[in-house]
Short mmCIF file of C-alpha atoms in Angstrom, two decimals:
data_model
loop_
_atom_site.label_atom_id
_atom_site.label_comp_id
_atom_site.label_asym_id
_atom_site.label_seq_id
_atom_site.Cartn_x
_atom_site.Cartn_y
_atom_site.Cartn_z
CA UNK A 84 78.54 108.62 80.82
CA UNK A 85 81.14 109.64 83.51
CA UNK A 86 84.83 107.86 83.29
CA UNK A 87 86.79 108.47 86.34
CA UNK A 88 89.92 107.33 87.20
CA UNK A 89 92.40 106.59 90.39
CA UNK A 90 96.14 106.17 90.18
CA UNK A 91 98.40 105.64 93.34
CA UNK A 92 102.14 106.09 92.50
CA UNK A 93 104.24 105.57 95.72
CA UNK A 94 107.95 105.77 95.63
CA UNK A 95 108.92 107.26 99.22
CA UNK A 96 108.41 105.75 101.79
CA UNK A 97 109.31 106.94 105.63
CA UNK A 98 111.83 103.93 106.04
CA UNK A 99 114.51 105.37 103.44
CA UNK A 100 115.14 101.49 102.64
CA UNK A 101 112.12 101.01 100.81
CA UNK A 102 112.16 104.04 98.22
CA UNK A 103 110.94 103.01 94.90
CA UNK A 104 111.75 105.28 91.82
CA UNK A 105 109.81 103.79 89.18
CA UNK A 106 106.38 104.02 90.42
CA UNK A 107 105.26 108.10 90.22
CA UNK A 108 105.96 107.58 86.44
CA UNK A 109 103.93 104.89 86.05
CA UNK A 110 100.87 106.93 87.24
CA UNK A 111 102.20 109.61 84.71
CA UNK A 112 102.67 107.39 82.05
CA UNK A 113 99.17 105.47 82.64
CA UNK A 114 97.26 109.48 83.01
CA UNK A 115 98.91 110.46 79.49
CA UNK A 116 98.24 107.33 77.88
CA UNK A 117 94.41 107.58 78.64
CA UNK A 118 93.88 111.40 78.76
CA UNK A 119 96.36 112.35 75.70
CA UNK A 120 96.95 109.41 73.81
CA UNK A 121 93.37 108.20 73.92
CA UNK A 122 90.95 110.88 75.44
CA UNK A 123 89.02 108.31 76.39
CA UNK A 124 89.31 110.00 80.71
CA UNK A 125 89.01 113.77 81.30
CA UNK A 126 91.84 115.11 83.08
CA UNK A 127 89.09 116.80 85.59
CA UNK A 128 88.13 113.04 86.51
CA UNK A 129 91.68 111.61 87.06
CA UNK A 130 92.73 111.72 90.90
CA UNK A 131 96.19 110.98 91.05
CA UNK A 132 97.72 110.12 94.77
CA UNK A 133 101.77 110.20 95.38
CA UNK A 134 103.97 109.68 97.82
CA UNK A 135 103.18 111.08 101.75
CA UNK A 136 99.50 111.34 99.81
CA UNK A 137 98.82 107.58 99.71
CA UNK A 138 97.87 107.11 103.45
CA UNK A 139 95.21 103.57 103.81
CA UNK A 140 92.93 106.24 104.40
CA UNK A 141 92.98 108.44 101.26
CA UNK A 142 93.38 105.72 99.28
CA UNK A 143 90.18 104.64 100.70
CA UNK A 144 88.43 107.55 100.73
CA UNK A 145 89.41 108.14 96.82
CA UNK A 146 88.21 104.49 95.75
CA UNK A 147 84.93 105.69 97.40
CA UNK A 148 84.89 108.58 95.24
CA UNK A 149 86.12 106.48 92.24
CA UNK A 150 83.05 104.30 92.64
CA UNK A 151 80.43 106.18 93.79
CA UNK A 152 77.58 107.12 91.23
CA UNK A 153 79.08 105.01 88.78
CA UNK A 154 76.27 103.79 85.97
CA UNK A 155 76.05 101.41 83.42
CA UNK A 156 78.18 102.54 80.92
CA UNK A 157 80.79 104.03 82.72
CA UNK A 158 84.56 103.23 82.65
CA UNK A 159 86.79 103.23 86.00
CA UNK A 160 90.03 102.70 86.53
CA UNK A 161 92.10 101.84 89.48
CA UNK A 162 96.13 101.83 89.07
CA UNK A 163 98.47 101.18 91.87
CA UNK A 164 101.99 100.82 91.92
CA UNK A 165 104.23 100.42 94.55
CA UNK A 166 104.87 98.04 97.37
CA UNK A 167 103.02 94.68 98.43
CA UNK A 168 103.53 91.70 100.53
CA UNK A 169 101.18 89.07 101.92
CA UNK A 170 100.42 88.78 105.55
CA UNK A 171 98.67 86.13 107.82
CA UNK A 172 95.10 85.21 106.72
CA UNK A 173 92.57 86.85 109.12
CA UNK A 174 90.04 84.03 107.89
CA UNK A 175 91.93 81.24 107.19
CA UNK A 176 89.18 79.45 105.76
CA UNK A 177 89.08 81.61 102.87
CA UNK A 178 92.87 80.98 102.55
CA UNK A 179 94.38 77.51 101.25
CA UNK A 180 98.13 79.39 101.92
CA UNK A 181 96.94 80.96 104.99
CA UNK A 182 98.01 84.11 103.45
CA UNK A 183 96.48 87.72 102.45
CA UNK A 184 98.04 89.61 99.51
CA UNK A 185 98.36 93.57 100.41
CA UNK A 186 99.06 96.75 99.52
CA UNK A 187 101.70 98.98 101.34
CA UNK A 188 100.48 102.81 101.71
CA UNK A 189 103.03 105.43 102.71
CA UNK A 190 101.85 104.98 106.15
CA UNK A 191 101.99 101.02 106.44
CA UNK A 192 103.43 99.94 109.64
CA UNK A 193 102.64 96.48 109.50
CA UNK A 194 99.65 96.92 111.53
CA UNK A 195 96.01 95.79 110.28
CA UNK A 196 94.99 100.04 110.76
CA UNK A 197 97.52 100.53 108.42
CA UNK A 198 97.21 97.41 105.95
CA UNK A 199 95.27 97.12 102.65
CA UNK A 200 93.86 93.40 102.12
CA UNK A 201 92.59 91.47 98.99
CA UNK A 202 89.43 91.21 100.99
CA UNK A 203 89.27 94.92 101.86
CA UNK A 204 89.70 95.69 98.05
CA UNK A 205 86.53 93.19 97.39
CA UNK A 206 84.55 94.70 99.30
CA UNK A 207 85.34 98.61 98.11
CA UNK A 208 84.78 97.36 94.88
CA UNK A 209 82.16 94.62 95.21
CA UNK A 210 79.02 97.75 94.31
CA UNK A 211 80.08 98.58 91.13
CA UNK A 212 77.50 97.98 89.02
CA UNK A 213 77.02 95.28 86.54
CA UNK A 214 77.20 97.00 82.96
CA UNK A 215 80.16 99.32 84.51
CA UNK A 216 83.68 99.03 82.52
CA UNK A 217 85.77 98.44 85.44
CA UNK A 218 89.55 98.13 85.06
CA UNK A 219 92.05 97.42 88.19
CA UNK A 220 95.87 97.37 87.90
CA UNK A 221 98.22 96.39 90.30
CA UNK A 222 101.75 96.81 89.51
CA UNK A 223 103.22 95.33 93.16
CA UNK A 224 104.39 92.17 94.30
CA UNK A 225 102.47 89.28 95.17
CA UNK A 226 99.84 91.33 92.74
CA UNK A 227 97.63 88.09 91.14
CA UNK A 228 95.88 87.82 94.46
CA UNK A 229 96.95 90.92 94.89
CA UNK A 230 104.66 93.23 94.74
CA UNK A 231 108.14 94.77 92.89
CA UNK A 232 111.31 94.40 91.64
CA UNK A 233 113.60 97.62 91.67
CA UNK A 234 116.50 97.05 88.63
CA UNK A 235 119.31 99.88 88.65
CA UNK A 236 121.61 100.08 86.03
CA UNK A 237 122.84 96.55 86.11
CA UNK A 238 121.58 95.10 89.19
CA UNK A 239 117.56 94.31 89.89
CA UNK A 240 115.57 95.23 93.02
CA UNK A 241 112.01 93.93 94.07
CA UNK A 242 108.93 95.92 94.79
CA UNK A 243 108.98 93.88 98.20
CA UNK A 244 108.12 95.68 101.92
CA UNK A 245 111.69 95.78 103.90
CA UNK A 246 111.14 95.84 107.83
CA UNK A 247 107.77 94.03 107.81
CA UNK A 248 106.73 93.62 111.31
CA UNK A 249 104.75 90.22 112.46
CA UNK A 250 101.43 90.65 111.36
CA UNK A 251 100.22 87.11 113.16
CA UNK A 252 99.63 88.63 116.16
CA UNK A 253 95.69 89.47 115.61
CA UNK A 254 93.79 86.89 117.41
CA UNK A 255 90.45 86.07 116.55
CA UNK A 256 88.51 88.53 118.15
CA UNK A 257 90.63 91.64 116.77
CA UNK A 258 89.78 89.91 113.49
CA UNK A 259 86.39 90.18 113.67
CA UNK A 260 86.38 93.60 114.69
CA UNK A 261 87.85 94.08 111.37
CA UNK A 262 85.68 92.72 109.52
CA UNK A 263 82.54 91.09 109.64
CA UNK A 264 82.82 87.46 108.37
CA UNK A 265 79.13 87.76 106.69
CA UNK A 266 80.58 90.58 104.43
CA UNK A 267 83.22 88.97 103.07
CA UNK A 268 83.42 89.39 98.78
CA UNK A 269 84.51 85.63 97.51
CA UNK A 270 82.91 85.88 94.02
CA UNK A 271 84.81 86.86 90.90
CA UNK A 272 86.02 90.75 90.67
CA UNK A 273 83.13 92.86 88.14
CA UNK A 274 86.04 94.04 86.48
CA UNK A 275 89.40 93.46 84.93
CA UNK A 276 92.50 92.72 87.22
CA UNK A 277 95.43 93.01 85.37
CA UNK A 278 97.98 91.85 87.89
CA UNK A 279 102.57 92.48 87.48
CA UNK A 280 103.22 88.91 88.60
CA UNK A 281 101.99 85.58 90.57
CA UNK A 282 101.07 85.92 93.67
CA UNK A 283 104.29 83.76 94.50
CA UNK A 284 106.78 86.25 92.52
CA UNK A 285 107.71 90.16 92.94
CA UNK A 286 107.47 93.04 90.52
CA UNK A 287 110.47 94.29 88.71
CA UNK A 288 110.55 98.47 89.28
CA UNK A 289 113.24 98.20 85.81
CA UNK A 290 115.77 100.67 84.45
CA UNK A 291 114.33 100.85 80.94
CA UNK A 292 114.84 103.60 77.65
CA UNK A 293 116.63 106.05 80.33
CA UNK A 294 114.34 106.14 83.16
CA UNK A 295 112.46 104.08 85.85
CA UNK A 296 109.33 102.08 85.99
CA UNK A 297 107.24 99.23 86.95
CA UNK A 298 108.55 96.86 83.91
CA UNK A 299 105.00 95.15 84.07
CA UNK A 300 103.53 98.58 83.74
CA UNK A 301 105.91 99.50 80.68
CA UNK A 302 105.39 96.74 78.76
CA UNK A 303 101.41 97.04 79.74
CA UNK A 304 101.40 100.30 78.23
CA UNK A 305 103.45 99.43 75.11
CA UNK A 306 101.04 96.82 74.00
CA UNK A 307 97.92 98.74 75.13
CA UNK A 308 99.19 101.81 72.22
CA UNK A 309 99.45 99.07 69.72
CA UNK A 310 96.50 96.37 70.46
CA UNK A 311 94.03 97.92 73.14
CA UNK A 312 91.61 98.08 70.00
CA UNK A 313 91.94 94.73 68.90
CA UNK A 314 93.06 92.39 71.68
CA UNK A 315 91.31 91.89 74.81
CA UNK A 316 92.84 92.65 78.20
CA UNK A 317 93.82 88.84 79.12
CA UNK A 318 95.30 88.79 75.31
CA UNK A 319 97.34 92.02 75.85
CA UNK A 320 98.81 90.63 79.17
CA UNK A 321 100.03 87.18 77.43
CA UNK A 322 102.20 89.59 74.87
CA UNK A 323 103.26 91.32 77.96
CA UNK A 324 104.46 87.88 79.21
CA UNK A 325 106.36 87.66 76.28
CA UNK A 326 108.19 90.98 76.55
CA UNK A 327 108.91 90.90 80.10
CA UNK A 328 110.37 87.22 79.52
CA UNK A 329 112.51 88.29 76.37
CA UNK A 330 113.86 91.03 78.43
CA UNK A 331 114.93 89.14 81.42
CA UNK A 332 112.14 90.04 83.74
CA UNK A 333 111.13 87.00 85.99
CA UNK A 334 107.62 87.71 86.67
CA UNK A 335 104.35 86.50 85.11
CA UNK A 336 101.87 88.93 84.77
CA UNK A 337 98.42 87.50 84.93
CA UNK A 338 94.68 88.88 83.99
CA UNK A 339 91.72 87.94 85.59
CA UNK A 340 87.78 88.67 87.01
CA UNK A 341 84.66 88.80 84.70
CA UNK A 342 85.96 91.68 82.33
CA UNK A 343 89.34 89.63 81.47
CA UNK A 344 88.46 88.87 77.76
CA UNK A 345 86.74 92.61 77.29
CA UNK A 346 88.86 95.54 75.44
CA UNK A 347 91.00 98.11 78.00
CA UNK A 348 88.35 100.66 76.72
CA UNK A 349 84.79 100.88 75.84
#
């Protein structure tokens, strides 16, 4: 059994307008949680990527490494927090809002060479294995399809892309040099997606105890130490719900994909 584990934290960005600060300790707080607190991932198999780090194409390259070899047995996990928007459908077929939910890298420009799609995300993860404990969480805005909410001291900020560029542009034919419509991933995830909001809401990145974070990711983590035992993933997610709503948060995290009603571990 080999557990591995990725965990994108991005809080600079090169446009000085969308720095984050909560989302490096995230990634910290999600590593000690399952390499201290549980021991359930080795540190040797935890890849953490930050900052300048988290181009498209390392992220890529490390979800490759994330899934390859994985067995029956095995536990993944896949954490990202920082930045998302949605952008113009490149199949709008597969659409009903005509929209794509992203990621933002460090090194997203608005262009497709730069962009991280739902469908992109399917399709890295659609050969994990059936029998494989695979957990995915996205602590961005528009997250449930696949953004966030910045609070200082007193005054809240969204995990939201500033200075997005048109992303309409792509006809048809520089979509389908993108991808090849035969390929695309439209069945349910083999996994868990635990997701910070809707895909119509943004992610708070929240002021809490003294220090930053993704709230969705804070309150995550809170239940996990008390119920990840005893409460399955979509459970843990509703009490989450309630914490983020108690504490003023307007998001609504969501769980979903064939693993949803598993435990966070094995």
């Amino acid at each position: 059994m080999k557990n591995k584990a990725l965990l994108v934290g991005i809080n600079k960005y090169p446009d000085p307008r969308n720095e984050l600060r909560g989302c490096i300790n995230d990634i910290l707080d999600m590593e000690h949680f399952i390499a201290e607190t549980n021991k359930v991932y080795a540190k040797q198999n935890i890849k953490k990527l930050t900052d300048r780090q988290a181009t498209k194409k390392e992220i890529v390259s490390q979800i490759k490494w994330l899934v390859e070899g994985a067995a029956p047995g095995d536990q993944l996990l896949f954490h990202y927090s920082g930045h998302g928007a949605q952008a113009p459908t490149l199949f709008p077929k597969l659409e009903t809002d005509g929209l794509d939910e992203i990621i933002c890298p460090y090194d997203f420009d608005g262009s497709n060479a730069t962009t991280l799609r739902d469908k992109e995300f399917a399709q890295l993860f659609a050969g994990i294995p059936k029998g494989v404990h695979f957990v995915w969480i996205s602590d961005s805005c528009h997250a449930e399809d696949l953004s966030r909410d910045l609070q200082m001291p007193g005054e809240p900020q969204y995990r939201y892309f500033n200075g997005l560029k048109q992303m309409n542009e792509l006809n048809e034919e520089s979509a389908f040099e993108a991808y090849d419509a035969t390929t695309i991933i439209t069945t349910p995830l083999n996994g868990a997606l635990l997701s910070a909001c809707a895909s119509h809401e943004l992610s708070a990145d929240a002021y809490i105890d003294k220090r930053f974070n993704g709230a969705f990711t804070h309150y995550l983590i809170k239940n996990l130490l008390q119920y990840s035992d005893s409460k399955s993933m979509q459970a843990i997610v509703q009490l989450v719900n309630i914490d983020l709503d108690k504490n003023g948060y307007d998001q609504n995290p969501e769980s979903e994909g064939k693993l949803q009603n598993d435990y966070f571990f094995l």
